[in-house]
Coordinates of C-alpha atoms in Angstrom, one line a residue:
M18 CA -96.5 -63.6 -18.5
S19 CA -95.5 -65.9 -21.4
E20 CA -91.8 -65.0 -21.4
I21 CA -89.4 -63.6 -18.9
S22 CA -87.9 -60.2 -19.6
T23 CA -84.3 -60.3 -20.5
S24 CA -83.4 -56.8 -19.5
V25 CA -84.1 -54.8 -16.5
G26 CA -82.7 -51.2 -16.1
G27 CA -81.2 -51.4 -19.7
M28 CA -79.1 -54.4 -19.0
C29 CA -79.3 -57.9 -20.6
F30 CA -79.8 -60.7 -18.1
Q31 CA -78.1 -63.1 -20.4
C32 CA -74.7 -61.4 -21.1
G33 CA -74.9 -58.1 -19.2
T34 CA -74.7 -55.9 -22.3
A35 CA -76.3 -52.5 -22.3
V36 CA -79.7 -52.5 -24.1
Q37 CA -81.2 -49.3 -25.4
P38 CA -84.7 -48.6 -24.2
G39 CA -87.3 -49.9 -26.6
A40 CA -84.9 -52.4 -28.4
P41 CA -86.6 -55.7 -29.2
A42 CA -83.6 -57.9 -28.3
C43 CA -80.0 -57.7 -26.9
P44 CA -77.7 -56.6 -29.6
R45 CA -75.0 -59.0 -28.5
C46 CA -76.7 -62.3 -27.6
G47 CA -80.1 -61.8 -29.3
A48 CA -82.1 -62.5 -26.1
P49 CA -85.6 -60.9 -26.4
A50 CA -86.2 -57.8 -24.4
A51 CA -89.5 -57.3 -22.6
P52 CA -90.9 -54.1 -21.4
A53 CA -89.6 -53.2 -17.9
Q54 CA -92.1 -54.2 -15.2
P55 CA -92.9 -51.7 -12.6
Q56 CA -91.3 -52.5 -9.3
P57 CA -93.0 -52.3 -6.0
Y58 CA -92.0 -49.1 -4.1
G59 CA -88.7 -49.6 -2.3
M60 CA -87.7 -52.7 -4.3
V61 CA -84.6 -52.6 -6.5
A62 CA -84.4 -54.7 -9.6
P63 CA -81.8 -57.3 -9.5
Q64 CA -78.5 -56.4 -11.2
P65 CA -75.7 -58.5 -12.7
Y66 CA -72.9 -59.5 -10.3
G67 CA -70.4 -56.6 -9.8
T68 CA -72.8 -53.8 -10.6
V69 CA -72.7 -51.0 -8.1
Q70 CA -76.2 -50.2 -6.8
P71 CA -77.3 -46.6 -6.8
Q72 CA -77.9 -45.2 -3.3
P73 CA -81.0 -43.2 -2.5
Q74 CA -80.2 -39.5 -2.3
P75 CA -82.0 -36.8 -0.3
Y76 CA -84.6 -34.7 -2.0
G77 CA -83.0 -32.1 -4.3
T78 CA -79.5 -33.8 -4.4
V79 CA -78.0 -34.3 -7.8
P80 CA -76.9 -37.9 -8.0
P81 CA -73.2 -38.5 -8.9
Q82 CA -72.5 -38.8 -12.6
P83 CA -70.5 -41.7 -14.0
M84 CA -66.9 -40.8 -14.9
S85 CA -65.0 -42.2 -17.8
P86 CA -61.4 -43.4 -17.1
Q87 CA -60.0 -40.7 -19.5
A88 CA -61.8 -37.8 -17.8
Q89 CA -59.8 -37.2 -14.6
P90 CA -60.5 -34.1 -12.5
P91 CA -57.9 -31.3 -12.8
R92 CA -55.4 -31.2 -10.0
A93 CA -55.7 -28.2 -7.8
P94 CA -52.7 -25.8 -8.0
R95 CA -50.3 -25.6 -5.0
R96 CA -50.9 -22.5 -2.9
G97 CA -48.3 -20.4 -1.0
P98 CA -48.9 -17.8 1.8
F99 CA -52.1 -15.8 1.5
G100 CA -53.5 -18.3 -1.1
L101 CA -51.0 -17.2 -3.8
S102 CA -49.5 -19.7 -6.2
T103 CA -45.9 -20.8 -5.8
G104 CA -44.9 -19.1 -9.0
K105 CA -46.3 -15.8 -7.9
V106 CA -44.6 -16.1 -4.5
V107 CA -41.2 -16.7 -6.2
A108 CA -41.8 -13.7 -8.6
I109 CA -42.7 -11.4 -5.6
G110 CA -39.6 -12.6 -3.7
L111 CA -37.2 -11.9 -6.6
T112 CA -38.8 -8.5 -7.0
V113 CA -38.3 -7.6 -3.4
F114 CA -34.7 -8.8 -3.5
L115 CA -33.9 -6.6 -6.4
I116 CA -35.5 -3.6 -4.8
L117 CA -33.3 -4.2 -1.7
V118 CA -30.1 -4.5 -3.8
V119 CA -30.9 -1.3 -5.7
G120 CA -31.7 0.5 -2.5
M121 CA -28.3 -0.6 -0.9
V122 CA -26.4 0.6 -4.0
A123 CA -28.3 3.9 -3.8
V124 CA -27.3 4.3 -0.2
L125 CA -23.7 3.6 -0.9
V126 CA -23.6 6.1 -3.7
A127 CA -25.6 8.8 -1.8
V128 CA -24.2 8.5 1.7
L129 CA -20.8 7.1 1.3
G130 CA -20.2 8.4 -2.2
I131 CA -19.0 5.0 -3.5
G132 CA -19.6 4.5 -7.2
R133 CA -18.6 5.5 -10.6
D134 CA -18.5 9.2 -9.7
G135 CA -17.7 8.8 -6.0
P136 CA -14.6 9.7 -3.9
D137 CA -13.1 6.3 -4.5
S138 CA -13.3 6.9 -8.3
A139 CA -11.6 10.3 -7.9
V140 CA -8.8 8.7 -5.9
K141 CA -8.3 6.0 -8.5
D142 CA -8.2 8.5 -11.3
Y143 CA -5.6 10.6 -9.3
F144 CA -3.2 7.7 -8.7
G145 CA -3.8 6.3 -12.1
A146 CA -2.5 9.6 -13.6
L147 CA 0.5 9.5 -11.3
A148 CA 1.3 5.9 -12.4
E149 CA 1.2 7.2 -16.1
G150 CA 3.6 10.1 -15.2
D151 CA 1.0 12.7 -16.1
A152 CA 1.2 15.4 -13.5
G153 CA -1.5 17.7 -15.3
K154 CA -4.0 14.9 -15.3
A155 CA -3.4 14.1 -11.6
L156 CA -3.6 17.8 -10.6
A157 CA -7.0 18.0 -12.3
Q158 CA -8.3 15.7 -9.6
T159 CA -7.2 18.1 -6.8
Y160 CA -8.6 21.2 -5.3
E161 CA -5.5 23.1 -6.0
G162 CA -5.4 22.2 -9.6
S163 CA -2.6 23.1 -12.0
A164 CA -1.9 26.3 -10.1
A165 CA -0.1 24.2 -7.4
A166 CA 2.7 23.4 -9.9
Q167 CA 3.6 27.0 -10.2
K168 CA 4.9 27.2 -6.6
N169 CA 6.1 23.6 -6.2
P170 CA 8.5 22.3 -8.9
L171 CA 8.0 18.7 -7.6
L172 CA 4.3 18.8 -8.7
T173 CA 5.4 18.5 -12.4
S174 CA 5.7 15.6 -14.8
A175 CA 9.5 16.0 -14.6
A176 CA 9.4 14.7 -11.1
L177 CA 7.5 11.7 -12.3
A178 CA 10.0 10.9 -15.1
D179 CA 11.5 7.8 -13.4
P180 CA 8.9 5.0 -13.2
A181 CA 10.5 3.7 -10.0
R182 CA 9.5 6.8 -8.2
R183 CA 5.8 6.7 -9.2
P184 CA 3.0 4.8 -7.4
S185 CA 2.0 1.5 -8.9
A186 CA -0.1 -1.5 -8.0
V187 CA -2.6 1.0 -6.4
A188 CA -5.3 -0.4 -4.2
V189 CA -8.1 1.9 -2.7
G190 CA -9.2 0.8 0.7
K191 CA -12.2 1.7 2.8
V192 CA -14.1 4.9 2.4
Y193 CA -15.1 6.7 5.5
K194 CA -17.7 9.5 5.6
L195 CA -16.5 12.4 7.7
P196 CA -19.2 13.9 9.9
G197 CA -20.6 17.4 9.3
A198 CA -19.5 17.9 5.7
E199 CA -19.5 16.2 2.3
A200 CA -16.1 14.8 2.8
W201 CA -14.6 11.4 2.9
R202 CA -11.4 9.8 4.1
V203 CA -9.8 7.2 1.8
T204 CA -6.8 5.0 2.6
V205 CA -4.7 4.1 -0.4
A206 CA -2.0 1.4 -0.7
F207 CA 0.6 1.4 -3.4
V208 CA 4.1 0.3 -4.4
A209 CA 7.0 2.7 -5.1
N210 CA 10.6 1.8 -5.5
G211 CA 9.7 -1.8 -4.8
K212 CA 8.3 -1.0 -1.3
D213 CA 4.8 -1.3 0.0
L214 CA 3.5 2.1 1.1
S215 CA 0.2 3.7 2.0
M216 CA -1.2 7.1 2.8
P217 CA -4.6 8.7 3.7
V218 CA -6.4 11.0 1.2
T219 CA -9.2 13.4 1.9
V220 CA -11.9 13.9 -0.8
R221 CA -14.6 16.6 -0.8
K222 CA -17.5 17.2 -3.0
I223 CA -17.4 20.8 -4.2
D224 CA -19.9 22.1 -6.8
G225 CA -21.0 18.6 -7.6
E226 CA -17.4 17.4 -8.2
Y227 CA -15.3 15.0 -6.1
V228 CA -11.8 16.6 -5.6
L229 CA -8.8 15.6 -3.5
V230 CA -7.9 18.2 -0.9
E231 CA -5.1 16.4 0.9
A232 CA -3.3 14.5 -1.9
F233 CA 0.4 15.6 -1.6
T234 CA 3.4 14.6 0.4
E235 CA 5.7 16.9 2.3
V236 CA 9.4 16.0 1.7
R237 CA 11.7 17.4 4.4
V238 CA 15.4 17.7 3.8
S239 CA 17.7 18.3 6.7
P240 CA 19.8 20.3 7.5
E241 CA 18.3 23.6 6.3
S242 CA 21.8 24.8 5.0
T243 CA 22.0 22.0 2.5
A244 CA 22.5 23.6 -1.0
G245 CA 22.5 22.1 -4.5
V246 CA 19.6 19.7 -3.8
T247 CA 17.6 17.9 -6.5
V248 CA 14.6 15.6 -5.8
N249 CA 13.8 13.0 -8.5
G250 CA 16.0 15.0 -10.9
V251 CA 14.3 18.4 -10.3
Q252 CA 16.3 21.3 -8.8
V253 CA 14.6 22.7 -5.7
P254 CA 15.1 26.2 -4.3
E255 CA 18.2 26.6 -2.1
G256 CA 17.3 26.4 1.6
G257 CA 13.9 24.8 0.8
T258 CA 13.6 22.1 3.4
N259 CA 9.8 21.4 3.2
L260 CA 8.9 20.5 -0.2
V261 CA 5.5 19.6 -1.6
A262 CA 5.5 16.5 -3.9
F263 CA 3.3 13.8 -5.3
P264 CA 3.1 10.5 -3.4
G265 CA 5.7 8.0 -4.2
S266 CA 9.5 7.5 -3.7
Y267 CA 12.1 10.2 -3.7
E268 CA 15.8 10.3 -4.7
I269 CA 17.5 13.3 -3.1
K270 CA 20.8 14.3 -4.6
V271 CA 23.2 16.9 -3.1
A272 CA 25.7 18.2 -5.7
G273 CA 29.3 17.4 -5.1
T274 CA 32.3 19.7 -5.0
P275 CA 36.0 19.2 -5.6
L276 CA 36.3 18.3 -1.9
I277 CA 33.0 16.7 -1.2
A278 CA 31.4 13.8 -3.1
E279 CA 27.9 13.8 -4.5
T280 CA 25.5 12.5 -1.9
V281 CA 22.4 10.4 -2.8
V282 CA 19.7 9.6 -0.2
L283 CA 16.5 7.7 -0.9
A284 CA 13.4 8.9 1.1
E285 CA 10.2 6.8 1.2
Q286 CA 6.6 7.8 1.9
M287 CA 6.2 7.5 5.7
S288 CA 2.8 6.7 7.4
G289 CA 0.8 9.7 6.9
S290 CA 1.9 12.1 4.1
H291 CA 5.5 12.9 5.0
A292 CA 9.0 11.8 3.7
Y293 CA 12.3 12.6 5.4
A294 CA 15.8 12.9 4.0
S295 CA 18.8 13.6 6.4
I296 CA 22.0 14.9 4.9
F297 CA 23.9 15.0 8.2
S298 CA 27.0 13.2 6.8
R299 CA 28.8 13.3 3.5
D300 CA 31.8 11.6 2.0
L301 CA 35.0 13.4 0.9
A302 CA 35.7 13.5 -2.7
P303 CA 38.1 10.7 -3.9
G304 CA 40.9 13.2 -4.7
V305 CA 40.9 14.6 -1.2
Q306 CA 43.2 11.8 0.1
K307 CA 46.2 13.1 -1.7
E308 CA 45.5 16.6 -0.4
V309 CA 45.2 15.3 3.2
D310 CA 48.5 13.3 2.9
K311 CA 50.2 16.4 1.5
Q312 CA 49.1 18.6 4.4
V313 CA 49.8 16.0 7.0
R314 CA 53.4 15.6 5.7
A315 CA 53.9 19.4 5.6
K316 CA 52.8 19.7 9.3
L317 CA 55.0 16.8 10.3
D318 CA 58.0 18.4 8.5
A319 CA 57.4 21.5 10.4
C320 CA 57.5 19.5 13.6
L321 CA 60.8 17.9 12.6
K322 CA 62.5 21.3 12.5
S323 CA 61.9 21.8 16.2
T324 CA 64.9 21.2 18.6
S325 CA 62.7 20.5 21.5
D326 CA 62.4 17.0 23.0
A327 CA 58.5 17.6 23.0
P328 CA 57.6 19.9 20.1
S329 CA 54.2 21.7 20.7
G330 CA 51.4 20.4 18.6
C331 CA 53.4 17.5 17.3
P332 CA 52.8 13.8 17.6
F333 CA 56.2 12.7 18.9
R334 CA 58.4 13.2 22.1
A335 CA 61.9 12.1 23.3
F336 CA 61.4 12.3 27.1
L337 CA 65.0 13.0 27.9
P338 CA 66.3 13.3 31.5
G339 CA 68.3 16.4 32.2
E340 CA 68.4 20.0 31.2
K341 CA 68.7 22.1 28.0
P342 CA 68.4 19.3 25.5
T343 CA 69.2 19.9 21.8
V344 CA 67.3 17.5 19.6
K345 CA 67.5 16.8 15.9
W346 CA 64.5 15.0 14.5
T347 CA 64.0 12.8 11.5
M348 CA 61.2 10.6 10.3
P349 CA 62.2 7.3 8.7
T350 CA 58.6 6.3 8.2
Y351 CA 55.9 8.8 7.6
P352 CA 52.4 7.8 8.8
K353 CA 50.0 6.3 6.4
I354 CA 46.9 8.4 6.8
E355 CA 43.4 6.8 6.8
I356 CA 40.2 8.9 6.8
R357 CA 38.1 7.2 9.2
S358 CA 34.7 8.9 9.0
T359 CA 32.5 11.1 6.8
L360 CA 32.0 14.8 7.1
T361 CA 29.3 15.7 9.6
S362 CA 27.0 18.7 9.0
E363 CA 27.5 19.9 12.5
T364 CA 31.3 20.3 12.4
G365 CA 32.1 19.9 8.7
S366 CA 34.9 17.6 9.7
A367 CA 36.1 14.1 9.3
R368 CA 38.5 12.2 11.5
F369 CA 41.7 10.5 10.3
S370 CA 44.5 8.5 11.9
G371 CA 47.9 7.0 11.0
S372 CA 51.1 5.5 12.5
G373 CA 54.8 6.0 11.8
T374 CA 58.2 6.4 13.4
A375 CA 60.2 9.5 14.4
H376 CA 63.9 9.3 15.2
Y377 CA 65.9 11.7 17.4
E378 CA 69.5 12.5 18.2
A379 CA 69.8 14.5 21.4
D380 CA 72.5 16.3 23.4
Y381 CA 71.8 17.4 26.9
R382 CA 73.3 17.8 30.4
D383 CA 72.2 15.5 33.1
F384 CA 71.3 16.6 36.7
F385 CA 75.0 16.5 37.6
G386 CA 75.9 18.8 34.7
A387 CA 77.6 16.2 32.7
K388 CA 77.1 16.3 28.9
K389 CA 75.1 13.4 27.4
H390 CA 74.2 12.2 24.0
E391 CA 71.2 10.0 23.3
A392 CA 69.5 8.6 20.2
G393 CA 66.2 6.7 19.8
N394 CA 62.9 6.2 18.1
D395 CA 59.4 7.3 19.0
Q396 CA 56.4 5.4 17.7
I397 CA 53.9 7.8 16.3
Y398 CA 50.2 7.4 16.7
L399 CA 48.8 10.3 14.8
Y400 CA 45.1 11.5 15.1
G401 CA 43.5 14.6 13.5
N402 CA 40.6 16.2 11.6
V403 CA 40.0 17.1 8.1
T404 CA 37.7 20.1 7.8
V405 CA 36.1 21.6 4.7
K406 CA 35.4 25.3 5.2
D407 CA 34.7 27.9 2.5
A408 CA 35.7 25.4 -0.2
E409 CA 39.1 24.9 1.5
L410 CA 40.5 21.8 3.2
V411 CA 42.2 22.2 6.5
V412 CA 44.1 19.5 8.4
T413 CA 44.7 19.6 12.2
F414 CA 46.3 17.3 14.7
T415 CA 44.4 16.4 17.8
N416 CA 47.1 14.5 19.9

């Protein structure tokens, strides 16, 4: 062979540049290319340094193809449970969460009745109307409705005229489903007359509507004989001691007379749905003091006319030794009367007291028959009662 082949397997031996099959020379260095010589079986033609030698492959195996630096294999997506992608797992999780939330809301609405049109909403509407002073709107939320106001004068807007008596700052508490019926128990907290109060309310579902069936307060005024009573400015029937009213605070007034002052009692909502007002004591009218002083003096003057050393029913005595005394009484200092208590409903009386001085001039016979004359003073401690009966004032001494 006259010249050595410069390329084997498409590579130039001189510079290692790839040579196309059939090319006469290397396109880079110009070295002549000779036809490739057949190699003995099993022999591998020499390769430039750094060339990776192909490995023999089993029959039928596709040899690996060269890969360019730019052509990278696509990264396999990350897989979650059951071979699902992470994105699908997140989407499924969110869907399940939303389904659970919707289901819980549905249970609260269907079973507990909580929601826009549930028992709690009916209670809020009822107390909201009371806070506005709108009795008609409040009664529309109750089972009794507006008919209740016909028998109960306190279930009117007039009884809600004073904002201090109305519920405010209303907070609806827990809702409890009552067994055996479409009924719920709701606890409500509110403020009336500056005090924190609360009461339970029962709500029932009737003909598809939530209505309050126990939404009123019973106001009890004692004693039953109390007349001329107003509650929150509304006149109530005489002898009416168990009054039905809206929840809140109550100002009970008993009208005054010329002898008895007007009485004002505040009653607050108690635990439960009751309020109590006791009118067991009342003050005498301011002008009564002069009448008491007048009657006391008249009774004392009657006592001074007695010639006994111990007039019956009178607050003074001489305690003379001897027999058949003849006493002349005078009173240098009349007692100053102080009314010490209020009228009680049981007796209709008030207590009074006072102190003064009585003077006596006495003639009598001692135990030996001798005539004697004695003069002296007796310190008076006067006690008595002032009683109002049938619009009249009566003074009595108790000592």
